[in-house]
Amino acid sequence: MEVLQEPSLKAPAVEVVPVPPHLDSVDGAADGEKREENQHDASSPEGDEPDDDDQLSLYEDMLDGMADQENWEGDPADVCTVEESIAFRKRLRLVGEDQFISETLEARTVSARKLCTAFGIKPPPLFDGQPDHKYYPLLGLGITRELRKRMKLPQYNTIDDAVDLLRKSKRIIVLTGAGISTSLGIPDFRSKDTGLYSQLQHLGLSDPQEVFDISLFWEDPSIFYSVAKDILPSTRKFSPTHAFIKLLQDKGKLLTNFTQNIDNLESHAGILPEKLIQCHGSFATATCVECEYQVKGEEIFNDIKAGRTPRCDRCIRTLRQYKPFGIKRKRSTNGLGPSKKKRQTFEDSTDDEDYDVPIAGVMKPDITFFGEDLPANFHNRLVQHDKDLVDLVLVIGTSLKVAPVSEVSGFLPPDTPQIYISREPCQHIDFDIDMLGECDTIVTELCRRLDWDFQHDMIKKDSIDVQRHEEYDSRYSFKVQSA
């Protein structure tokens, strides 16, 4: 899979592709005027042509905004029901793209706007009132995404199936995200009201995710450090879900834990280094952006907790040793990037000239920002080792919105069963069994059914109610029953 060979976190989970050619001939779009109009981005109804980054950002926003279709509201003429969505998706796979377009858009049995919702894309309000052909790029994206999905394995549907898989499997990949740490008070990123991104509006960024963009860090690291204290691991305590992964390791069942978390709690839980891939790095270490001096992460924690930008101690010592006398200075900006960072100079000059301040380099936690390469061991472990060995995949506490980690599920052999555990369903990947609720609650119930000795001081002794969703054969909700 080419996406997995793209080292950057900027790699989209699904490439933005041209509109399928069939869509270019529907509703009279074959005439020159309409085709030229369709070549403009759907985000610009008036014809303003955006650059590639704007277009990609818009489509990523569409995908990030995909909600559980059970909760979508709107005119039935514009929104597919869950049953209709399932039927359209099955039909697409059964007859192929050409015949599907012929039976739907060309036959005028359904609008492109409504068909978008069948593939998990809810058009934003800026599309309201636009002609139907404006929705073709989104529909093309949805169809392409659907055809690239792994197919659900029909033989796995029940909780008993999940328990049986856990009991029999010996080489389990566990892919984890922020949801396994939220019970410790560490916020996730995308929850609507409690996630970190929802709390960053005050920064005035066009997109809250920019706080983790490497280009913004180079420009002004203080923006990142103004919020870093909110995601800084304040304890070595780990959650029951971390303990569950450790239990899999103790039973000889854990192949690899691929974690997107940067809190390093997997290590505190006892996951062995040879079993752990920290896909997005961690706060365990920090490195100077100037001299590449690396320290333990704890050494910069006091600065982070105080909202200060930590500086390199080695750079400071060097500057104190070699600082010349009589140098004139000017106030330095926070910028570090190539366009803003200036070389230090100790040449004296006249009062009318500008001078740079010789300052110590900024310490950057060894976490992977958007736009940075993932650690090489992510790709190497997955492609050269795990792919041919894995016999079960557990995806826990992640919405799988960040590439290339989001591509792992589709990269693995299609006959490998996959189980999803999180608060909300993942709309863009078909897992074999979905278990929805608090991760700690779900793994506790699984261990109870497995009759495994599962110990953790946060485990609640209350009974757990498990209910199947009516619309799905393999989706379940787990809730603690209050005494």
Tab-separated table of C-alpha atoms in Angstrom:
chain	number	residue	atom	x	y	z
A	1	MET	CA	0.000	0.000	0.000
A	2	GLU	CA	1.564	3.242	-1.127
A	3	VAL	CA	0.157	5.340	1.693
A	4	LEU	CA	2.042	3.323	4.274
A	5	GLN	CA	5.273	4.076	2.495
A	6	GLU	CA	4.566	7.787	2.814
A	7	PRO	CA	6.311	8.753	6.051
A	8	SER	CA	4.486	11.978	6.687
A	9	LEU	CA	1.502	12.382	8.988
A	10	LYS	CA	0.178	14.714	6.316
A	11	ALA	CA	-0.540	11.702	4.102
A	12	PRO	CA	-4.332	11.588	3.838
A	13	ALA	CA	-6.156	8.461	4.910
A	14	VAL	CA	-7.826	8.458	1.529
A	15	GLU	CA	-6.361	10.289	-1.417
A	16	VAL	CA	-8.503	13.003	-2.927
A	17	VAL	CA	-9.219	11.600	-6.356
A	18	PRO	CA	-10.710	13.105	-9.524
A	19	VAL	CA	-14.427	12.708	-10.021
A	20	PRO	CA	-15.172	9.305	-11.592
A	21	PRO	CA	-15.657	9.793	-15.330
A	22	HIS	CA	-19.237	8.524	-15.117
A	23	LEU	CA	-20.156	11.468	-12.918
A	24	ASP	CA	-18.809	13.868	-15.502
A	25	SER	CA	-21.522	12.995	-17.979
A	26	VAL	CA	-24.607	13.052	-15.765
A	27	ASP	CA	-27.157	15.893	-15.764
A	28	GLY	CA	-25.682	17.378	-18.904
A	29	ALA	CA	-22.196	17.703	-17.428
A	30	ALA	CA	-20.740	16.546	-20.711
A	31	ASP	CA	-21.129	19.938	-22.322
A	32	GLY	CA	-18.056	22.132	-22.155
A	33	GLU	CA	-19.503	24.846	-19.948
A	34	LYS	CA	-20.718	22.409	-17.264
A	35	ARG	CA	-17.474	20.415	-17.322
A	36	GLU	CA	-15.429	23.577	-16.818
A	37	GLU	CA	-17.683	24.532	-13.925
A	38	ASN	CA	-17.226	21.105	-12.353
A	39	GLN	CA	-13.492	21.515	-12.416
A	40	HIS	CA	-13.769	24.127	-9.694
A	41	ASP	CA	-13.622	22.881	-6.128
A	42	ALA	CA	-16.978	22.050	-4.600
A	43	SER	CA	-16.102	24.252	-1.655
A	44	SER	CA	-16.240	27.307	-3.894
A	45	PRO	CA	-19.761	27.466	-5.366
A	46	GLU	CA	-19.082	30.897	-6.799
A	47	GLY	CA	-16.180	29.542	-8.844
A	48	ASP	CA	-13.292	30.819	-6.724
A	49	GLU	CA	-10.589	28.285	-7.377
A	50	PRO	CA	-8.776	27.252	-4.166
A	51	ASP	CA	-5.277	25.916	-3.958
A	52	ASP	CA	-4.609	22.216	-3.438
A	53	ASP	CA	-4.115	22.563	0.310
A	54	ASP	CA	-7.497	24.234	0.721
A	55	GLN	CA	-9.205	21.531	-1.304
A	56	LEU	CA	-7.524	18.741	0.631
A	57	SER	CA	-8.347	20.432	3.926
A	58	LEU	CA	-12.004	20.700	2.961
A	59	TYR	CA	-12.293	17.027	2.081
A	60	GLU	CA	-10.447	15.985	5.226
A	61	ASP	CA	-12.919	18.075	7.215
A	62	MET	CA	-15.776	16.198	5.537
A	63	LEU	CA	-14.309	12.887	6.593
A	64	ASP	CA	-13.430	14.083	10.099
A	65	GLY	CA	-16.991	15.288	10.481
A	66	MET	CA	-18.551	11.935	9.685
A	67	ALA	CA	-20.992	11.151	12.453
A	68	ASP	CA	-22.985	8.108	13.414
A	69	GLN	CA	-25.739	8.016	10.798
A	70	GLU	CA	-28.210	6.896	13.428
A	71	ASN	CA	-28.040	10.464	14.776
A	72	TRP	CA	-28.230	12.346	11.486
A	73	GLU	CA	-31.261	14.541	11.005
A	74	GLY	CA	-32.606	16.135	7.863
A	75	ASP	CA	-35.029	15.891	5.003
A	76	PRO	CA	-35.433	12.213	4.020
A	77	ALA	CA	-34.984	13.376	0.453
A	78	ASP	CA	-31.424	14.436	1.305
A	79	VAL	CA	-30.280	11.925	3.962
A	80	CYS	CA	-30.122	8.144	3.615
A	81	THR	CA	-31.385	6.000	6.439
A	82	VAL	CA	-29.060	3.401	7.913
A	83	GLU	CA	-30.918	0.712	5.993
A	84	GLU	CA	-30.653	2.629	2.713
A	85	SER	CA	-26.944	3.255	3.288
A	86	ILE	CA	-26.250	-0.423	3.865
A	87	ALA	CA	-28.228	-1.338	0.748
A	88	PHE	CA	-26.387	1.196	-1.433
A	89	ARG	CA	-22.984	0.038	-0.180
A	90	LYS	CA	-23.808	-3.606	-0.796
A	91	ARG	CA	-25.099	-2.797	-4.279
A	92	LEU	CA	-21.927	-0.888	-5.155
A	93	ARG	CA	-19.755	-3.848	-4.239
A	94	LEU	CA	-22.062	-6.317	-5.992
A	95	VAL	CA	-22.349	-4.604	-9.381
A	96	GLY	CA	-19.274	-2.376	-9.462
A	97	GLU	CA	-18.864	1.356	-9.923
A	98	ASP	CA	-20.018	1.628	-13.553
A	99	GLN	CA	-23.301	-0.187	-13.077
A	100	PHE	CA	-23.924	1.499	-9.719
A	101	ILE	CA	-23.672	4.988	-11.240
A	102	SER	CA	-25.892	3.887	-14.095
A	103	GLU	CA	-28.565	2.588	-11.726
A	104	THR	CA	-28.536	5.626	-9.461
A	105	LEU	CA	-27.448	8.983	-10.861
A	106	GLU	CA	-27.918	8.252	-14.541
A	107	ALA	CA	-31.317	6.695	-13.861
A	108	ARG	CA	-32.149	9.677	-11.593
A	109	THR	CA	-33.367	7.377	-8.817
A	110	VAL	CA	-31.429	9.274	-6.147
A	111	SER	CA	-29.607	12.599	-5.912
A	112	ALA	CA	-25.842	12.879	-5.525
A	113	ARG	CA	-26.440	14.876	-2.335
A	114	LYS	CA	-28.381	12.037	-0.738
A	115	LEU	CA	-26.037	9.383	-2.075
A	116	CYS	CA	-23.109	11.129	-0.363
A	117	THR	CA	-24.696	10.358	2.998
A	118	ALA	CA	-24.892	6.658	2.102
A	119	PHE	CA	-21.091	6.634	2.111
A	120	GLY	CA	-20.708	8.479	5.401
A	121	ILE	CA	-20.178	11.995	4.051
A	122	LYS	CA	-22.497	14.665	5.390
A	123	PRO	CA	-22.166	17.753	3.175
A	124	PRO	CA	-21.678	20.985	5.152
A	125	PRO	CA	-24.108	23.905	5.025
A	126	LEU	CA	-22.020	25.737	2.424
A	127	PHE	CA	-23.361	23.253	-0.151
A	128	ASP	CA	-26.983	24.093	0.605
A	129	GLY	CA	-28.855	25.304	-2.457
A	130	GLN	CA	-26.156	24.217	-4.887
A	131	PRO	CA	-27.008	22.168	-7.982
A	132	ASP	CA	-26.611	18.435	-7.636
A	133	HIS	CA	-23.485	18.207	-9.792
A	134	LYS	CA	-21.620	20.203	-7.130
A	135	TYR	CA	-21.791	17.088	-4.939
A	136	TYR	CA	-20.063	14.836	-7.485
A	137	PRO	CA	-16.519	15.324	-6.111
A	138	LEU	CA	-17.701	14.348	-2.636
A	139	LEU	CA	-19.591	11.364	-3.996
A	140	GLY	CA	-16.544	10.285	-5.975
A	141	LEU	CA	-14.515	10.428	-2.784
A	142	GLY	CA	-17.110	8.398	-0.914
A	143	ILE	CA	-17.312	5.713	-3.595
A	144	THR	CA	-13.544	5.415	-3.825
A	145	ARG	CA	-13.259	5.179	-0.067
A	146	GLU	CA	-15.934	2.496	0.095
A	147	LEU	CA	-14.291	0.363	-2.567
A	148	ARG	CA	-10.966	0.552	-0.730
A	149	LYS	CA	-12.451	-0.650	2.536
A	150	ARG	CA	-11.728	-4.062	3.935
A	151	MET	CA	-14.730	-6.354	3.808
A	152	LYS	CA	-16.279	-7.458	7.078
A	153	LEU	CA	-15.814	-11.156	7.757
A	154	PRO	CA	-19.376	-12.522	8.028
A	155	GLN	CA	-18.516	-15.382	10.413
A	156	TYR	CA	-17.683	-13.016	13.315
A	157	ASN	CA	-20.612	-11.135	14.820
A	158	THR	CA	-21.242	-11.814	18.501
A	159	ILE	CA	-19.546	-11.105	21.821
A	160	ASP	CA	-19.002	-14.849	22.124
A	161	ASP	CA	-17.160	-14.710	18.789
A	162	ALA	CA	-14.915	-11.964	20.177
A	163	VAL	CA	-14.247	-13.930	23.346
A	164	ASP	CA	-13.421	-17.039	21.322
A	165	LEU	CA	-11.023	-15.055	19.115
A	166	LEU	CA	-9.228	-13.642	22.149
A	167	ARG	CA	-8.954	-17.090	23.681
A	168	LYS	CA	-7.544	-18.763	20.552
A	169	SER	CA	-5.367	-16.006	19.067
A	170	LYS	CA	-1.632	-16.001	19.755
A	171	ARG	CA	-0.339	-13.053	17.690
A	172	ILE	CA	-2.553	-10.038	18.358
A	173	ILE	CA	-1.916	-6.532	17.048
A	174	VAL	CA	-3.370	-3.910	19.399
A	175	LEU	CA	-3.731	-0.451	17.832
A	176	THR	CA	-4.532	2.171	20.451
A	177	GLY	CA	-5.434	5.845	20.679
A	178	ALA	CA	-6.238	8.528	23.231
A	179	GLY	CA	-9.432	6.807	24.352
A	180	ILE	CA	-7.492	4.341	26.500
A	181	SER	CA	-6.141	7.179	28.673
A	182	THR	CA	-9.218	9.380	29.146
A	183	SER	CA	-10.216	7.603	32.366
A	184	LEU	CA	-6.991	9.007	33.852
A	185	GLY	CA	-8.078	12.571	33.106
A	186	ILE	CA	-5.977	12.892	29.953
A	187	PRO	CA	-8.218	14.404	27.250
A	188	ASP	CA	-8.591	12.844	23.845
A	189	PHE	CA	-8.440	15.070	20.798
A	190	ARG	CA	-11.705	14.894	18.877
A	191	SER	CA	-14.544	14.447	21.372
A	192	LYS	CA	-17.098	17.148	20.656
A	193	ASP	CA	-17.137	18.960	24.003
A	194	THR	CA	-14.294	17.459	26.035
A	195	GLY	CA	-11.624	16.800	23.415
A	196	LEU	CA	-8.495	18.928	23.288
A	197	TYR	CA	-9.292	20.403	19.874
A	198	SER	CA	-12.643	21.718	21.113
A	199	GLN	CA	-10.803	23.661	23.830
A	200	LEU	CA	-8.369	25.462	21.544
A	201	GLN	CA	-10.692	27.948	19.858
A	202	HIS	CA	-9.194	30.764	21.924
A	203	LEU	CA	-5.899	30.415	20.047
A	204	GLY	CA	-7.431	31.916	16.913
A	205	LEU	CA	-6.133	29.174	14.631
A	206	SER	CA	-7.995	28.345	11.450
A	207	ASP	CA	-7.845	24.693	12.514
A	208	PRO	CA	-7.128	23.590	16.115
A	209	GLN	CA	-4.988	20.758	14.741
A	210	GLU	CA	-2.478	23.384	13.662
A	211	VAL	CA	-1.163	23.461	17.218
A	212	PHE	CA	0.496	20.124	16.346
A	213	ASP	CA	1.675	21.245	12.904
A	214	ILE	CA	5.464	21.263	12.644
A	215	SER	CA	5.500	24.377	10.479
A	216	LEU	CA	3.662	26.335	13.180
A	217	PHE	CA	6.027	24.975	15.819
A	218	TRP	CA	9.002	26.248	13.815
A	219	GLU	CA	7.293	29.605	13.429
A	220	ASP	CA	6.261	30.010	17.060
A	221	PRO	CA	6.807	27.148	19.529
A	222	SER	CA	5.114	29.108	22.310
A	223	ILE	CA	1.711	28.290	20.776
A	224	PHE	CA	2.309	24.575	21.297
A	225	TYR	CA	3.728	25.096	24.773
A	226	SER	CA	0.724	27.176	25.792
A	227	VAL	CA	-1.404	24.003	25.590
A	228	ALA	CA	1.186	21.240	26.055
A	229	LYS	CA	0.532	21.107	29.798
A	230	ASP	CA	-2.979	19.819	29.055
A	231	ILE	CA	-1.639	16.670	27.371
A	232	LEU	CA	1.476	16.236	29.493
A	233	PRO	CA	1.395	12.918	31.354
A	234	SER	CA	1.105	13.990	34.979
A	235	THR	CA	1.266	10.501	36.402
A	236	ARG	CA	2.815	7.125	35.809
A	237	LYS	CA	-0.519	5.542	36.629
A	238	PHE	CA	-2.008	3.564	33.768
A	239	SER	CA	-5.598	2.629	32.968
A	240	PRO	CA	-7.301	-0.780	33.070
A	241	THR	CA	-7.042	-0.866	29.282
A	242	HIS	CA	-3.272	-0.495	29.506
A	243	ALA	CA	-3.336	-3.347	32.033
A	244	PHE	CA	-5.393	-5.431	29.589
A	245	ILE	CA	-2.724	-5.031	26.900
A	246	LYS	CA	-0.090	-6.019	29.459
A	247	LEU	CA	-2.203	-9.081	30.299
A	248	LEU	CA	-2.216	-10.078	26.620
A	249	GLN	CA	1.575	-9.778	26.710
A	250	ASP	CA	1.808	-11.876	29.873
A	251	LYS	CA	-0.295	-14.595	28.227
A	252	GLY	CA	2.027	-14.658	25.217
A	253	LYS	CA	-0.661	-13.289	22.903
A	254	LEU	CA	0.628	-9.768	22.114
A	255	LEU	CA	2.399	-9.424	18.789
A	256	THR	CA	2.699	-5.616	18.817
A	257	ASN	CA	1.046	-2.644	20.470
A	258	PHE	CA	0.979	0.197	17.939
A	259	THR	CA	0.060	3.256	19.985
A	260	GLN	CA	-0.721	6.735	18.711
A	261	ASN	CA	-0.508	8.087	22.262
A	262	ILE	CA	2.352	10.297	23.349
A	263	ASP	CA	1.895	9.888	27.118
A	264	ASN	CA	4.276	6.889	27.328
A	265	LEU	CA	1.895	5.098	29.689
A	266	GLU	CA	2.296	1.832	27.800
A	267	SER	CA	5.879	1.704	29.030
A	268	HIS	CA	4.753	2.408	32.595
A	269	ALA	CA	2.241	-0.424	32.283
A	270	GLY	CA	5.069	-2.800	31.457
A	271	ILE	CA	4.727	-3.260	27.700
A	272	LEU	CA	8.154	-4.433	26.569
A	273	PRO	CA	10.083	-2.137	24.191
A	274	GLU	CA	10.260	-4.918	21.605
A	275	LYS	CA	6.452	-5.177	21.679
A	276	LEU	CA	5.748	-1.434	21.545
A	277	ILE	CA	5.708	0.934	18.571
A	278	GLN	CA	5.047	4.550	19.562
A	279	CYS	CA	3.786	5.681	16.172
A	280	HIS	CA	3.695	9.362	17.094
A	281	GLY	CA	6.628	9.388	19.484
A	282	SER	CA	6.239	10.319	23.141
A	283	PHE	CA	7.165	12.726	25.916
A	284	ALA	CA	9.744	10.221	27.177
A	285	THR	CA	12.564	12.285	25.627
A	286	ALA	CA	13.093	15.754	24.190
A	287	THR	CA	15.643	17.065	21.706
A	288	CYS	CA	17.132	20.519	21.083
A	289	VAL	CA	16.163	21.820	17.659
A	290	GLU	CA	19.563	23.538	17.325
A	291	CYS	CA	22.252	21.188	18.644
A	292	GLU	CA	20.169	17.953	18.807
A	293	TYR	CA	21.054	17.433	22.464
A	294	GLN	CA	18.581	14.869	23.877
A	295	VAL	CA	17.366	14.672	27.473
A	296	LYS	CA	14.783	12.727	29.414
A	297	GLY	CA	11.357	14.254	28.999
A	298	GLU	CA	11.012	14.889	32.723
A	299	GLU	CA	13.746	17.502	32.504
A	300	ILE	CA	11.481	19.897	30.604
A	301	PHE	CA	8.243	19.058	32.420
A	302	ASN	CA	8.484	21.968	34.866
A	303	ASP	CA	8.722	24.451	32.002
A	304	ILE	CA	5.813	22.794	30.199
A	305	LYS	CA	3.625	22.832	33.313
A	306	ALA	CA	4.341	26.548	33.708
A	307	GLY	CA	3.483	27.246	30.056
A	308	ARG	CA	7.092	28.240	29.270
A	309	THR	CA	9.074	27.325	26.177
A	310	PRO	CA	11.918	25.106	27.415
A	311	ARG	CA	15.450	25.953	26.271
A	312	CYS	CA	18.479	23.722	25.826
A	313	ASP	CA	20.795	23.583	28.851
A	314	ARG	CA	23.757	22.662	26.687
A	315	CYS	CA	23.180	25.635	24.410
A	316	ILE	CA	22.915	27.860	27.478
A	317	ARG	CA	26.228	26.591	28.832
A	318	THR	CA	27.877	27.127	25.453
A	319	LEU	CA	26.548	30.672	25.151
A	320	ARG	CA	27.719	31.556	28.636
A	321	GLN	CA	31.170	30.234	27.859
A	322	TYR	CA	31.680	31.975	24.546
A	323	LYS	CA	29.511	35.124	24.760
A	324	PRO	CA	31.697	38.116	23.766
A	325	PHE	CA	31.659	41.423	25.580
A	326	GLY	CA	29.995	44.551	24.212
A	327	ILE	CA	27.593	42.825	21.860
A	328	LYS	CA	24.514	44.788	20.894
A	329	ARG	CA	21.214	42.974	20.921
A	330	LYS	CA	17.684	43.268	19.716
A	331	ARG	CA	14.573	41.497	20.949
A	332	SER	CA	14.264	38.067	19.380
A	333	THR	CA	11.053	36.615	17.942
A	334	ASN	CA	9.832	33.171	18.833
A	335	GLY	CA	10.324	31.941	15.281
A	336	LEU	CA	12.525	28.953	14.577
A	337	GLY	CA	11.718	28.085	10.980
A	338	PRO	CA	14.026	28.574	8.038
A	339	SER	CA	12.095	31.618	6.871
A	340	LYS	CA	12.290	33.298	10.280
A	341	LYS	CA	15.247	31.776	12.102
A	342	LYS	CA	18.447	33.762	11.725
A	343	ARG	CA	21.968	32.544	12.256
A	344	GLN	CA	23.578	33.700	15.456
A	345	THR	CA	26.243	36.294	14.942
A	346	PHE	CA	28.733	37.854	17.296
A	347	GLU	CA	30.055	40.525	14.932
A	348	ASP	CA	29.932	43.982	16.465
A	349	SER	CA	28.679	46.849	14.362
A	350	THR	CA	27.131	50.303	14.533
A	351	ASP	CA	24.101	51.373	16.516
A	352	ASP	CA	21.997	51.676	13.362
A	353	GLU	CA	22.257	47.977	12.402
A	354	ASP	CA	19.992	45.107	13.403
A	355	TYR	CA	21.359	42.410	15.669
A	356	ASP	CA	20.226	38.890	16.497
A	357	VAL	CA	20.092	37.657	20.038
A	358	PRO	CA	22.251	34.570	20.574
A	359	ILE	CA	19.773	32.344	22.368
A	360	ALA	CA	19.603	28.706	23.359
A	361	GLY	CA	17.760	26.295	21.139
A	362	VAL	CA	14.203	25.254	21.924
A	363	MET	CA	13.676	21.775	23.342
A	364	LYS	CA	11.093	19.839	21.358
A	365	PRO	CA	9.431	16.746	22.828
A	366	ASP	CA	10.154	13.736	20.668
A	367	ILE	CA	6.552	13.488	19.517
A	368	THR	CA	5.579	13.370	15.864
A	369	PHE	CA	3.925	16.571	14.661
A	370	PHE	CA	1.760	16.785	11.562
A	371	GLY	CA	4.178	17.113	8.679
A	372	GLU	CA	6.961	15.081	10.318
A	373	ASP	CA	8.066	11.579	9.439
A	374	LEU	CA	6.847	8.732	11.579
A	375	PRO	CA	9.527	6.643	13.268
A	376	ALA	CA	11.002	4.162	10.801
A	377	ASN	CA	10.146	1.258	13.072
A	378	PHE	CA	6.418	1.830	12.420
A	379	HIS	CA	6.679	0.869	8.769
A	380	ASN	CA	9.399	-1.730	9.272
A	381	ARG	CA	7.578	-3.588	12.030
A	382	LEU	CA	4.239	-3.592	10.243
A	383	VAL	CA	5.404	-4.486	6.750
A	384	GLN	CA	8.419	-6.673	7.381
A	385	HIS	CA	7.256	-8.503	10.497
A	386	ASP	CA	3.663	-8.263	11.688
A	387	LYS	CA	1.766	-8.476	8.410
A	388	ASP	CA	2.555	-12.154	7.854
A	389	LEU	CA	2.131	-13.175	11.507
A	390	VAL	CA	-0.954	-11.393	12.877
A	391	ASP	CA	-4.035	-13.522	13.652
A	392	LEU	CA	-6.241	-10.886	15.337
A	393	VAL	CA	-6.449	-7.082	15.384
A	394	LEU	CA	-7.845	-5.059	18.279
A	395	VAL	CA	-8.392	-1.349	17.613
A	396	ILE	CA	-9.031	0.415	20.920
A	397	GLY	CA	-9.829	4.047	21.762
A	398	THR	CA	-9.133	5.696	18.411
A	399	SER	CA	-11.273	7.199	15.651
A	400	LEU	CA	-8.527	6.408	13.112
A	401	LYS	CA	-8.469	9.885	11.595
A	402	VAL	CA	-4.700	10.374	11.219
A	403	ALA	CA	-2.774	8.816	8.335
A	404	PRO	CA	-0.817	6.665	7.885
A	405	VAL	CA	-1.835	4.848	11.090
A	406	SER	CA	-5.436	4.984	9.895
A	407	GLU	CA	-4.401	2.779	6.969
A	408	VAL	CA	-3.176	-0.129	9.093
A	409	SER	CA	-6.556	-1.867	9.185
A	410	GLY	CA	-6.846	-2.024	5.402
A	411	PHE	CA	-3.208	-2.963	4.933
A	412	LEU	CA	-3.344	-6.204	6.917
A	413	PRO	CA	-4.511	-9.496	5.356
A	414	PRO	CA	-8.260	-9.333	4.638
A	415	ASP	CA	-8.933	-12.677	6.333
A	416	THR	CA	-7.565	-11.456	9.676
A	417	PRO	CA	-10.462	-10.740	12.075
A	418	GLN	CA	-10.637	-7.214	13.481
A	419	ILE	CA	-12.454	-5.967	16.588
A	420	TYR	CA	-13.173	-2.297	17.349
A	421	ILE	CA	-13.483	-0.955	20.910
A	422	SER	CA	-14.251	2.737	21.492
A	423	ARG	CA	-16.891	5.215	22.620
A	424	GLU	CA	-18.202	5.971	19.144
A	425	PRO	CA	-18.378	3.825	15.995
A	426	CYS	CA	-15.812	4.194	13.251
A	427	GLN	CA	-17.824	5.013	10.146
A	428	HIS	CA	-15.151	4.669	7.481
A	429	ILE	CA	-13.898	1.159	8.305
A	430	ASP	CA	-15.951	-2.038	8.495
A	431	PHE	CA	-14.743	-3.962	11.514
A	432	ASP	CA	-16.031	-7.441	12.207
A	433	ILE	CA	-17.315	-6.648	15.700
A	434	ASP	CA	-17.903	-3.172	17.182
A	435	MET	CA	-17.966	-2.749	20.958
A	436	LEU	CA	-18.995	0.736	22.019
A	437	GLY	CA	-18.576	2.320	25.412
A	438	GLU	CA	-15.787	3.107	27.847
A	439	CYS	CA	-12.710	1.095	26.892
A	440	ASP	CA	-12.009	0.115	30.509
A	441	THR	CA	-15.555	-1.205	30.899
A	442	ILE	CA	-15.396	-3.270	27.720
A	443	VAL	CA	-12.054	-4.948	28.388
A	444	THR	CA	-13.163	-5.702	31.957
A	445	GLU	CA	-16.252	-7.503	30.681
A	446	LEU	CA	-14.244	-9.417	28.085
A	447	CYS	CA	-11.842	-10.619	30.766
A	448	ARG	CA	-14.756	-11.680	32.947
A	449	ARG	CA	-16.188	-13.767	30.110
A	450	LEU	CA	-12.743	-15.202	29.414
A	451	ASP	CA	-12.349	-16.049	33.104
A	452	TRP	CA	-9.004	-14.224	33.124
A	453	ASP	CA	-7.579	-12.900	36.388
A	454	PHE	CA	-7.713	-9.182	35.591
A	455	GLN	CA	-6.564	-6.888	38.375
A	456	HIS	CA	-6.583	-3.072	38.535
A	457	ASP	CA	-7.630	-0.669	41.280
A	458	MET	CA	-9.850	1.283	38.860
A	459	ILE	CA	-11.941	-1.724	37.857
A	460	LYS	CA	-15.530	-1.307	38.990
A	461	LYS	CA	-17.315	-4.250	40.551
A	462	ASP	CA	-20.691	-3.206	39.115
A	463	SER	CA	-22.386	-5.436	36.571
A	464	ILE	CA	-22.069	-4.486	32.926
A	465	ASP	CA	-25.055	-4.399	30.590
A	466	VAL	CA	-24.397	-5.381	26.973
A	467	GLN	CA	-26.936	-4.573	24.281
A	468	ARG	CA	-26.845	-5.210	20.533
A	469	HIS	CA	-27.766	-2.328	18.253
A	470	GLU	CA	-30.932	-3.196	16.388
A	471	GLU	CA	-29.689	-2.045	12.994
A	472	TYR	CA	-26.460	-4.054	13.154
A	473	ASP	CA	-25.674	-7.716	13.617
A	474	SER	CA	-22.262	-7.069	15.152
A	475	ARG	CA	-22.422	-3.748	17.053
A	476	TYR	CA	-22.845	-3.660	20.832
A	477	SER	CA	-23.042	-1.077	23.603
A	478	PHE	CA	-21.463	-1.701	27.021
A	479	LYS	CA	-22.709	0.230	30.050
A	480	VAL	CA	-22.013	-0.112	33.747
A	481	GLN	CA	-25.182	-0.894	35.684
A	482	SER	CA	-25.425	1.341	38.753
A	483	ALA	CA	-26.180	-0.494	41.979
